[in-house]
PDB file of C-alpha atoms in Angstrom:
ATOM      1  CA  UNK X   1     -65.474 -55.174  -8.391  1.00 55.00           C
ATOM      2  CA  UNK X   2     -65.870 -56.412  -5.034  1.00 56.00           C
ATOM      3  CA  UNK X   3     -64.716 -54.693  -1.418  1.00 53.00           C
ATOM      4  CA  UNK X   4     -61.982 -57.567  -1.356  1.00 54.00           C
ATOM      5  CA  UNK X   5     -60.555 -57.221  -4.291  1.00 54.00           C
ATOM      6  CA  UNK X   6     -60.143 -53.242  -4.246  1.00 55.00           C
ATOM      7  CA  UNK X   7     -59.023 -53.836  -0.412  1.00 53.00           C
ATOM      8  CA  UNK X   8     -56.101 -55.888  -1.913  1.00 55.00           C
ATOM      9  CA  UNK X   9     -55.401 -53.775  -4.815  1.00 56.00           C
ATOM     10  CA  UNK X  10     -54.725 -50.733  -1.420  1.00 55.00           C
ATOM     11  CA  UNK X  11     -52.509 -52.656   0.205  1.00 54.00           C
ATOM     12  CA  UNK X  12     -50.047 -53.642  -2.687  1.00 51.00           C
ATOM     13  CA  UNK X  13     -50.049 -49.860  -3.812  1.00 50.00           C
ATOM     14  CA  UNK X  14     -49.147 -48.657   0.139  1.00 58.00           C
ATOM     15  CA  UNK X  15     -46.524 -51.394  -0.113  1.00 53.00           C
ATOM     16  CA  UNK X  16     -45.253 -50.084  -3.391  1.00 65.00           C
ATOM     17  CA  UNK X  17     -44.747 -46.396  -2.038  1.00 59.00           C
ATOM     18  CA  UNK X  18     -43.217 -47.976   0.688  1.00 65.00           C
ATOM     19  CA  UNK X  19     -40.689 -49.820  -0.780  1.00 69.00           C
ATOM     20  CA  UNK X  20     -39.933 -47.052  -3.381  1.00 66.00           C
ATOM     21  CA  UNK X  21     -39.277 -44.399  -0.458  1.00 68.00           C
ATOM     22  CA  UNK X  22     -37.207 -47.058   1.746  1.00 72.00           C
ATOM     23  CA  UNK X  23     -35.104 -47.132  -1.932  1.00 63.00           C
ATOM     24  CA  UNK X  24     -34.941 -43.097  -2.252  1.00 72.00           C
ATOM     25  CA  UNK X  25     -33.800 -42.994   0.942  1.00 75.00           C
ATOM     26  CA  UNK X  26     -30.779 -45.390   0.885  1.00 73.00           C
ATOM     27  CA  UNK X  27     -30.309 -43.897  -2.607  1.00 69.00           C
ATOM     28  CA  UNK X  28     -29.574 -40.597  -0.886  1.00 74.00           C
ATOM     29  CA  UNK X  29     -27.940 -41.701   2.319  1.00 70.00           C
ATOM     30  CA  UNK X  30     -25.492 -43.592  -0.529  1.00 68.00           C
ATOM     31  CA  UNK X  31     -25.004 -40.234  -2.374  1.00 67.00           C
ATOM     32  CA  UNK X  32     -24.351 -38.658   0.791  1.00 65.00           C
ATOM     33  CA  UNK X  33     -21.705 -40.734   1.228  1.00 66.00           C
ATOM     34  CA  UNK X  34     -20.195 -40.436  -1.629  1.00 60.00           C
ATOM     35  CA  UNK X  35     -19.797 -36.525  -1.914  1.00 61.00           C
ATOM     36  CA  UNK X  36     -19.581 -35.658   1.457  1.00 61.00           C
ATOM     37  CA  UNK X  37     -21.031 -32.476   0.884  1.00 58.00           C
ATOM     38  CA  UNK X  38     -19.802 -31.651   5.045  1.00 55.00           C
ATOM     39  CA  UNK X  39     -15.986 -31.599   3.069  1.00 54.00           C
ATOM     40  CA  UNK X  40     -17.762 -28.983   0.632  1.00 48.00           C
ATOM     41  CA  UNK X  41     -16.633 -25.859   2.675  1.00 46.00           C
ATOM     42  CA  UNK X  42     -12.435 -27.597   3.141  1.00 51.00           C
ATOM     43  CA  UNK X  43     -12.184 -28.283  -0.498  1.00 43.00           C
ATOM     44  CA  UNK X  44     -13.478 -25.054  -1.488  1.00 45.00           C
ATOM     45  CA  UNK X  45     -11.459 -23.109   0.426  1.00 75.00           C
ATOM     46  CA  UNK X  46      -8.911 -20.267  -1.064  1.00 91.00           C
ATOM     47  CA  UNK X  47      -5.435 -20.564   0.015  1.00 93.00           C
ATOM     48  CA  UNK X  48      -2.132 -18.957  -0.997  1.00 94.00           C
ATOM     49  CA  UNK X  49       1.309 -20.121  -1.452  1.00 96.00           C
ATOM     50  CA  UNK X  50       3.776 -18.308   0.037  1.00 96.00           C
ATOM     51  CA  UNK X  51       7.911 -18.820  -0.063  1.00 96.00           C
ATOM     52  CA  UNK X  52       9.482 -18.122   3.347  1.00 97.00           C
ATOM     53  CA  UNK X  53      13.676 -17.954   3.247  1.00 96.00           C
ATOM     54  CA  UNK X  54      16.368 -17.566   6.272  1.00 95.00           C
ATOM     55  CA  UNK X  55      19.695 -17.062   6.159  1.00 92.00           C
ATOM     56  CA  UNK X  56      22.600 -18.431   9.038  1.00 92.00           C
ATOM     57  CA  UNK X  57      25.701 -18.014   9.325  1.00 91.00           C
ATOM     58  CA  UNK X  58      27.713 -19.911  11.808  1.00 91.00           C
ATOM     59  CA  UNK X  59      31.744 -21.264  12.580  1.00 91.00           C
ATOM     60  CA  UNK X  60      32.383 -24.577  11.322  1.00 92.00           C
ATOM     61  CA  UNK X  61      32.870 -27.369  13.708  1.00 93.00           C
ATOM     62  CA  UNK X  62      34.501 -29.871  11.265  1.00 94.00           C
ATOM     63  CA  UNK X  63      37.813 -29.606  10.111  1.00 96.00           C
ATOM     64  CA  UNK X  64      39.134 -32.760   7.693  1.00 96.00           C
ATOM     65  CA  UNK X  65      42.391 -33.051   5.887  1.00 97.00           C
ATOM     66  CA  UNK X  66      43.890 -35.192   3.472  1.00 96.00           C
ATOM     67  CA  UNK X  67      47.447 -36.041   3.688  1.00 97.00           C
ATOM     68  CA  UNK X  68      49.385 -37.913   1.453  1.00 97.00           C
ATOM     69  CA  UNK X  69      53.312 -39.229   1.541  1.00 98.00           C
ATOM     70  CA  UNK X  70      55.420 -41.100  -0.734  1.00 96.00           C
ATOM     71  CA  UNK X  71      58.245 -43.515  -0.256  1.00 96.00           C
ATOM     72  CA  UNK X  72      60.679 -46.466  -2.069  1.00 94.00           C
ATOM     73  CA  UNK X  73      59.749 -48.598  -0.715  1.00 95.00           C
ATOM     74  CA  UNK X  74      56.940 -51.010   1.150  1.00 96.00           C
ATOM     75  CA  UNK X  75      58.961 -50.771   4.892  1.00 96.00           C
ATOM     76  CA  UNK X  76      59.492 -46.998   4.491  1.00 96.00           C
ATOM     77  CA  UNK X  77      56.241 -46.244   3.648  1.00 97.00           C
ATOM     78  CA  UNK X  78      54.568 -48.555   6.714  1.00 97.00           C
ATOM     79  CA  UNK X  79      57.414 -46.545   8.715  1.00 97.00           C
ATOM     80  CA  UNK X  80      56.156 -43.202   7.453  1.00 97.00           C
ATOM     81  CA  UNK X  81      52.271 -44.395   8.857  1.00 97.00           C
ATOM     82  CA  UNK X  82      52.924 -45.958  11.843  1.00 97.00           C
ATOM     83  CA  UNK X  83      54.953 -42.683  13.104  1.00 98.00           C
ATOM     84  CA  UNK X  84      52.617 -39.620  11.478  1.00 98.00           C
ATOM     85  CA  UNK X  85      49.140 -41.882  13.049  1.00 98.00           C
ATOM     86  CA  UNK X  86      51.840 -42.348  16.133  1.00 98.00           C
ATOM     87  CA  UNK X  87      52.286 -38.038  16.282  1.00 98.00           C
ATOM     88  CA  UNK X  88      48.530 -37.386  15.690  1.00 98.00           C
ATOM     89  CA  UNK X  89      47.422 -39.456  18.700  1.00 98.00           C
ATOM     90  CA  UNK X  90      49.836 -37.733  20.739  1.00 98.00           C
ATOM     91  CA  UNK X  91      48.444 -34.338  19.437  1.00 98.00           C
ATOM     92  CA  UNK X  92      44.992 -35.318  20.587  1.00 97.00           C
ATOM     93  CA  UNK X  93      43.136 -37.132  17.915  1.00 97.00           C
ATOM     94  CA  UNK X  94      41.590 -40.534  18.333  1.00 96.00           C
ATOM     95  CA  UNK X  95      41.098 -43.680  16.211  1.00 96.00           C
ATOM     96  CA  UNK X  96      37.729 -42.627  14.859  1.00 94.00           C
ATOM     97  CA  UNK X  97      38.941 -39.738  13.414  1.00 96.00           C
ATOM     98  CA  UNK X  98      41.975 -41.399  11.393  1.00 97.00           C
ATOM     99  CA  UNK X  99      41.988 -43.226   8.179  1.00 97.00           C
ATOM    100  CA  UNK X 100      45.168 -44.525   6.105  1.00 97.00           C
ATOM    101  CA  UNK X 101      45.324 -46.254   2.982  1.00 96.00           C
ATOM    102  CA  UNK X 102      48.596 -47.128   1.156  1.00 95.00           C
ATOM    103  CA  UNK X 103      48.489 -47.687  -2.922  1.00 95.00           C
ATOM    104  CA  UNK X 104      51.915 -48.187  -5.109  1.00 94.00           C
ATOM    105  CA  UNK X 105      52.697 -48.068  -8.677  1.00 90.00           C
ATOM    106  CA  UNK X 106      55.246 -49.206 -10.859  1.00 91.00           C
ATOM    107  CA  UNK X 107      58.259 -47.001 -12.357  1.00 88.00           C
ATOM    108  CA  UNK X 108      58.671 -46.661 -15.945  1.00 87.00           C
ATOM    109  CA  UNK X 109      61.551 -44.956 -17.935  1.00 84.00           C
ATOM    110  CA  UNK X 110      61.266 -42.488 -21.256  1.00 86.00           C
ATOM    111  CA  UNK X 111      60.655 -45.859 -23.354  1.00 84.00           C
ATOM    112  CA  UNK X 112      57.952 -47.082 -21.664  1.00 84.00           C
ATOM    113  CA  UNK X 113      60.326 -49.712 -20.247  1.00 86.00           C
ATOM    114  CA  UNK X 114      59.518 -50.687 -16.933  1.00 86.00           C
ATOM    115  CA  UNK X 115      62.623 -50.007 -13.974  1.00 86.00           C
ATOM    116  CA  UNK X 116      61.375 -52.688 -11.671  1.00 86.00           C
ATOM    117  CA  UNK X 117      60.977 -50.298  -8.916  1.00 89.00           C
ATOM    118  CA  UNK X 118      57.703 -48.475  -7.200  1.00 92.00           C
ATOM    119  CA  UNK X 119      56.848 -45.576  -5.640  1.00 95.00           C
ATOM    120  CA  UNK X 120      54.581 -46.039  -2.551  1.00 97.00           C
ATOM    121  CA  UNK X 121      52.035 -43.905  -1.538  1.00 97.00           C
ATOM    122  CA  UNK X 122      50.054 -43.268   1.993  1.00 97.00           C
ATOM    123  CA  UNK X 123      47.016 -41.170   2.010  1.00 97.00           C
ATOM    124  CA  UNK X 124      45.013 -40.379   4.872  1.00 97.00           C
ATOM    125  CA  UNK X 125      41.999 -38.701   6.181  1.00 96.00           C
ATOM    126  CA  UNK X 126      41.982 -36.687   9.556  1.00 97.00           C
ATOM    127  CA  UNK X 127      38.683 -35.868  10.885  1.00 97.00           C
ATOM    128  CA  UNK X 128      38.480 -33.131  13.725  1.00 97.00           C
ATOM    129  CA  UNK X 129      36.200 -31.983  15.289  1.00 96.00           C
ATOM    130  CA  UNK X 130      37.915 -29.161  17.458  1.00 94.00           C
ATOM    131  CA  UNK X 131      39.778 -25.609  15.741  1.00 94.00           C
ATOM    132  CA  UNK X 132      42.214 -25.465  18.540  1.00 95.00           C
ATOM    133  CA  UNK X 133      43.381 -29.427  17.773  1.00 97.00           C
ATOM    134  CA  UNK X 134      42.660 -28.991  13.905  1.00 96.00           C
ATOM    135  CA  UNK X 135      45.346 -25.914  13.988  1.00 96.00           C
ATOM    136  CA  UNK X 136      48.043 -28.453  16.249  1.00 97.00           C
ATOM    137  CA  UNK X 137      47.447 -31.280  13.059  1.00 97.00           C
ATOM    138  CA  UNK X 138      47.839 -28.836  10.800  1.00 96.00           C
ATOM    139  CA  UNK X 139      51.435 -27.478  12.125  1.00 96.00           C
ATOM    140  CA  UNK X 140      52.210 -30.873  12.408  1.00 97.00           C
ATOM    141  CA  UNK X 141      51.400 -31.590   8.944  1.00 97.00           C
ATOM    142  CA  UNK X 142      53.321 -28.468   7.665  1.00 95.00           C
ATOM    143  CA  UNK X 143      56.870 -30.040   8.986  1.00 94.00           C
ATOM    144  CA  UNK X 144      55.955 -33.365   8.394  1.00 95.00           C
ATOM    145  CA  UNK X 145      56.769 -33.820   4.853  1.00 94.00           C
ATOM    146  CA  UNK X 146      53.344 -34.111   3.463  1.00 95.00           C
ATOM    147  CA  UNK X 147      52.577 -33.850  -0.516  1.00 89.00           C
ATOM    148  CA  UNK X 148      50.548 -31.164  -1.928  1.00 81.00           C
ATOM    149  CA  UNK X 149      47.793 -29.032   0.051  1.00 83.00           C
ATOM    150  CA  UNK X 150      47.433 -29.701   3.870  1.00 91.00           C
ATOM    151  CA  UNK X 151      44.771 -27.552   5.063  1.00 92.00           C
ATOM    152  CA  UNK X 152      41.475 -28.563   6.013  1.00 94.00           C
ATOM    153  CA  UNK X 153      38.291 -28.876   3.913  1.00 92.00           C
ATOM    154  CA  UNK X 154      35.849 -26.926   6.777  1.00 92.00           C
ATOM    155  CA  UNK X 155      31.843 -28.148   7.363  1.00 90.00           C
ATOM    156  CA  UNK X 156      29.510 -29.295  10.118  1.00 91.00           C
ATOM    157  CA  UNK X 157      29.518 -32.102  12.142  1.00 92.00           C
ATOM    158  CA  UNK X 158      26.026 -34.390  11.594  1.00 91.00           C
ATOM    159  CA  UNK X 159      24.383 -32.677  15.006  1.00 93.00           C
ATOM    160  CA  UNK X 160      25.302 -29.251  14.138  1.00 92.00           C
ATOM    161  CA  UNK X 161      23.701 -29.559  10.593  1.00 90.00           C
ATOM    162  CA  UNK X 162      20.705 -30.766  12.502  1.00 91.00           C
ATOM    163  CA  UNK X 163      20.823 -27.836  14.526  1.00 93.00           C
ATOM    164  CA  UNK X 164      21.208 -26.017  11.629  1.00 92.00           C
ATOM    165  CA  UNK X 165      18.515 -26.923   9.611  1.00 90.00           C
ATOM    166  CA  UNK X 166      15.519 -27.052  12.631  1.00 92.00           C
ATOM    167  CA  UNK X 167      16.988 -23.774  13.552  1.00 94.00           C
ATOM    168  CA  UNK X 168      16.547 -22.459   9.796  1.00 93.00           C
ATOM    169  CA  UNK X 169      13.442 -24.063   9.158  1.00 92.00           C
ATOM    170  CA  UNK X 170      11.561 -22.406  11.947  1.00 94.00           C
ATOM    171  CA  UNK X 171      13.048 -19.114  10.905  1.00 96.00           C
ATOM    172  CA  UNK X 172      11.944 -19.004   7.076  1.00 96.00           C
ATOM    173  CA  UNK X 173       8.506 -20.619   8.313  1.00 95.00           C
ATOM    174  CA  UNK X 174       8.631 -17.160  10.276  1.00 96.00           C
ATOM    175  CA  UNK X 175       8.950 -15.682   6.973  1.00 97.00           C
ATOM    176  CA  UNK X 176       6.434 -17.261   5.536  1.00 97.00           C
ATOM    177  CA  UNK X 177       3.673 -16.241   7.866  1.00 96.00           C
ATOM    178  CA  UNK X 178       5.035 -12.562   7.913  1.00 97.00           C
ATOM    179  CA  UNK X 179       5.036 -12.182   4.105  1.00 97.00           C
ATOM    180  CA  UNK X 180       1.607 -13.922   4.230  1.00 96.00           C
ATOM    181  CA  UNK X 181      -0.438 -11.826   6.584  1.00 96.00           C
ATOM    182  CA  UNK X 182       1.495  -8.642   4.563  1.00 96.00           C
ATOM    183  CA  UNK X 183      -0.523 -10.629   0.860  1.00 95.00           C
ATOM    184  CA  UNK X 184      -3.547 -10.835   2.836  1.00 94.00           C
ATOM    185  CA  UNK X 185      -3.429  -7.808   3.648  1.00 94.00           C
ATOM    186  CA  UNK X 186      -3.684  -6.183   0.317  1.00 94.00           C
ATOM    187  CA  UNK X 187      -6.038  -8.339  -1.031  1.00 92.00           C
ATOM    188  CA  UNK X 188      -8.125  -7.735   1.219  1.00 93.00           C
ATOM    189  CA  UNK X 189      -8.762 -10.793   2.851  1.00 93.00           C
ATOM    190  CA  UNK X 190      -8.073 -12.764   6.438  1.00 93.00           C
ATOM    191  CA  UNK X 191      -5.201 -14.538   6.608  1.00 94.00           C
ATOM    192  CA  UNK X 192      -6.464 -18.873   7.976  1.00 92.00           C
ATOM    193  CA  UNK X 193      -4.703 -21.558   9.110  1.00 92.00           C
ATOM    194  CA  UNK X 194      -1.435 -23.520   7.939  1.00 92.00           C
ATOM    195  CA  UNK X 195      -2.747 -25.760   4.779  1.00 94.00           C
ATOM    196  CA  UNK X 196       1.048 -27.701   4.206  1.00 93.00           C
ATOM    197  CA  UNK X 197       4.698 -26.998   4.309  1.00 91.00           C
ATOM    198  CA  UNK X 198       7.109 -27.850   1.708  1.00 92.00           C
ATOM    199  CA  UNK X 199      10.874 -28.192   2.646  1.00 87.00           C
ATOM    200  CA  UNK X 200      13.594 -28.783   0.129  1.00 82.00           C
ATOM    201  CA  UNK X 201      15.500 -32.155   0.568  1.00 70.00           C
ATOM    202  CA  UNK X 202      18.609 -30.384   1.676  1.00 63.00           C
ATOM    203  CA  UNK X 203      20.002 -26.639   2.034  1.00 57.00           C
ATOM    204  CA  UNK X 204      22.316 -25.014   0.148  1.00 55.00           C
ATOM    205  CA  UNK X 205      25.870 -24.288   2.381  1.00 56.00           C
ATOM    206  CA  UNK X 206      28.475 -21.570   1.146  1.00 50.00           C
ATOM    207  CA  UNK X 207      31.796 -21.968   3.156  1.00 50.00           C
ATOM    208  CA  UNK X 208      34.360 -19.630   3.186  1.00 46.00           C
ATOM    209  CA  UNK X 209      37.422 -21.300   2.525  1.00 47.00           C
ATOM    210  CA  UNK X 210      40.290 -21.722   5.496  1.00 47.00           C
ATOM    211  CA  UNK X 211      44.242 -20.692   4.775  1.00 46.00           C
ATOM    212  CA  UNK X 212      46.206 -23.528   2.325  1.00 47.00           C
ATOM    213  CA  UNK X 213      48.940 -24.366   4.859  1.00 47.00           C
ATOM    214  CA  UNK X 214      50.638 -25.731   1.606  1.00 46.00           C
ATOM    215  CA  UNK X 215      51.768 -22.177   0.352  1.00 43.00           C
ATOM    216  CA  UNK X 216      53.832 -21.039   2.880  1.00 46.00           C
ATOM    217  CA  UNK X 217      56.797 -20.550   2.521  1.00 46.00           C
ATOM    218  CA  UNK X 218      60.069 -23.565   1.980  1.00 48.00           C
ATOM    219  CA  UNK X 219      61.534 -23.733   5.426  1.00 49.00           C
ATOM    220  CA  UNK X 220      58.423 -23.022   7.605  1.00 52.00           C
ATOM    221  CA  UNK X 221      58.339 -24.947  10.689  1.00 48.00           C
ATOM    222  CA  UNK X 222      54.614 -24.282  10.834  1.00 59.00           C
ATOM    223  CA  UNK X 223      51.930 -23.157   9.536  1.00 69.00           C
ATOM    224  CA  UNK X 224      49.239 -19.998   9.272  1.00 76.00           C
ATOM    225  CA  UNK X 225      46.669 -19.925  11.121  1.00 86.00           C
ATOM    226  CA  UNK X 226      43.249 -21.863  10.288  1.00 85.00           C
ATOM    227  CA  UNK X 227      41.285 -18.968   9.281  1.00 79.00           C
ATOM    228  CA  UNK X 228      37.575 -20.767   8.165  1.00 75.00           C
ATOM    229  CA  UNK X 229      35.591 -18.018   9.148  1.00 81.00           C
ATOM    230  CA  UNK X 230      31.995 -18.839   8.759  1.00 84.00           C
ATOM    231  CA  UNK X 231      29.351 -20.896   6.804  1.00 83.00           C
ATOM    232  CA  UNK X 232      26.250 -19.174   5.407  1.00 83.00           C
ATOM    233  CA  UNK X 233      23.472 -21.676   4.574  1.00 82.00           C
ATOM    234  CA  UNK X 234      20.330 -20.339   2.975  1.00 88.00           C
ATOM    235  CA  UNK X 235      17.078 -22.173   3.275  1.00 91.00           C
ATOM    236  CA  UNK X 236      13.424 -21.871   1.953  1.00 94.00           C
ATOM    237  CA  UNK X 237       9.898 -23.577   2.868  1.00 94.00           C
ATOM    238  CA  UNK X 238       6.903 -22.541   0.767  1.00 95.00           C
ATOM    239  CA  UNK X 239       3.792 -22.703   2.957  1.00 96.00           C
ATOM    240  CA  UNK X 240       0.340 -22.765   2.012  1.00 96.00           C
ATOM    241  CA  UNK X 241      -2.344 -20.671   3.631  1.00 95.00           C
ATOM    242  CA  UNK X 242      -5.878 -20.848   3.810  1.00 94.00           C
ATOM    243  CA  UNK X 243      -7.396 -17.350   3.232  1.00 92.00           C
ATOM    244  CA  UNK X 244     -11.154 -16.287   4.125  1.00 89.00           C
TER     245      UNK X 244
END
């Protein structure tokens, strides 16, 4: 064998370690990539899950009631709306808050025969958002001839549930942390940073339910006071924890 010949025979076995390394290389760099073995300490961290809860309590702001009249006829009943919306603008309450709808139905007698007349019906909705104005609509309401109950149904208005829930989520957050550290504690470990926080899609609200005007007593020219007393609305988070 000649010095030429093993010269070339080198240089095609340099360029074969060569190109095998250059492949290892990008091989690795890919796998690298792919595992991210930087993330390997984040995903293997130990966390905890821990259920924070708060409690509110609060007046309601939102007072709605639901009316309803009857009359003979089509002109007594439009009579009977145009004067009760006429009375509960002069009490205070705008448009916005007043709704009226007017249905009738047909009379029959004991054989199922009909009597050609109707009975006409006007129901309404009253929204207020005030206890001193919902207690003037509601002695209005009392003398004003209205069928069946006539006290309010009592909530929040959209802001104040707003309020409500920001207001309760920091709180049972709060919670959260303070039970947390307390778990950490006994097992013996440090308590990390905030992993996630899961809120529930809504709260749960227990109102205490205001006076029925409707049961006073036949002759009352108005009626008891509004006595709503006060929502509780009790609201959890869980939040996760990373622990070291």
């Amino acid at each position: 064998m000649d010095k030429k010949e093993t010269k070339s025979r080198k240089i095609v076995l340099t360029l074969s370690w060569k190109m095998l390394s250059m492949v290892l290389i990008l091989a690795l760099a890919g796998l690298c990539l792919y595992t991210k073995p930087w993330e390997q300490t984040k995903s293997s961290s130990r966390t905890i899950d821990i259920k924070g809860e708060a409690s509110i309590k609060r007046a309601p702001d939102s007072f709605v009631f639901n009316p309803s009249y009857e009359a003979s006829s089509q002109k007594d009943i439009n009579e009977k709306a145009r004067k009760v919306v006429e009375d509960i603008k002069a009490l205070g309450l705008g448009d916005a808050g007043i709704q009226t709808s007017v249905s009738n139905y047909e009379k029959y007698d004991n054989s199922g025969t009909s009597t050609g007349e109707y009975t006409y019906n006007l129901y309404m909705t009253l929204s207020v958002e005030d206890k001193e104005l919902a207690q003037k609509v509601q002695d209005y309401l009392a003398d004003s001839g209205a069928v069946g109950s006539i006290s309010p149904s009592v909530g929040f208005t959209r802001d104040t549930k707003k309020e409500l829930k920001d207001e309760a989520t920091t709180k049972a957050v709060e919670d959260a942390r303070a039970r947390a550290e307390k778990t950490a504690q006994n097992l013996g470990v440090k308590l990390g940073k905030v992993v996630t926080v899961k809120e529930p899609e809504q709260f749960d609200e227990y109102p205490i339910a205001a006076y029925d005007a409707s049961f006073a007593k036949e002759g009352d020219t108005s009626s008891l006071p509004i006595n709503a007393g006060e929502s509780e609305f009790n609201y959890s988070v869980t939040v996760q924890f990373e622990i070291r």
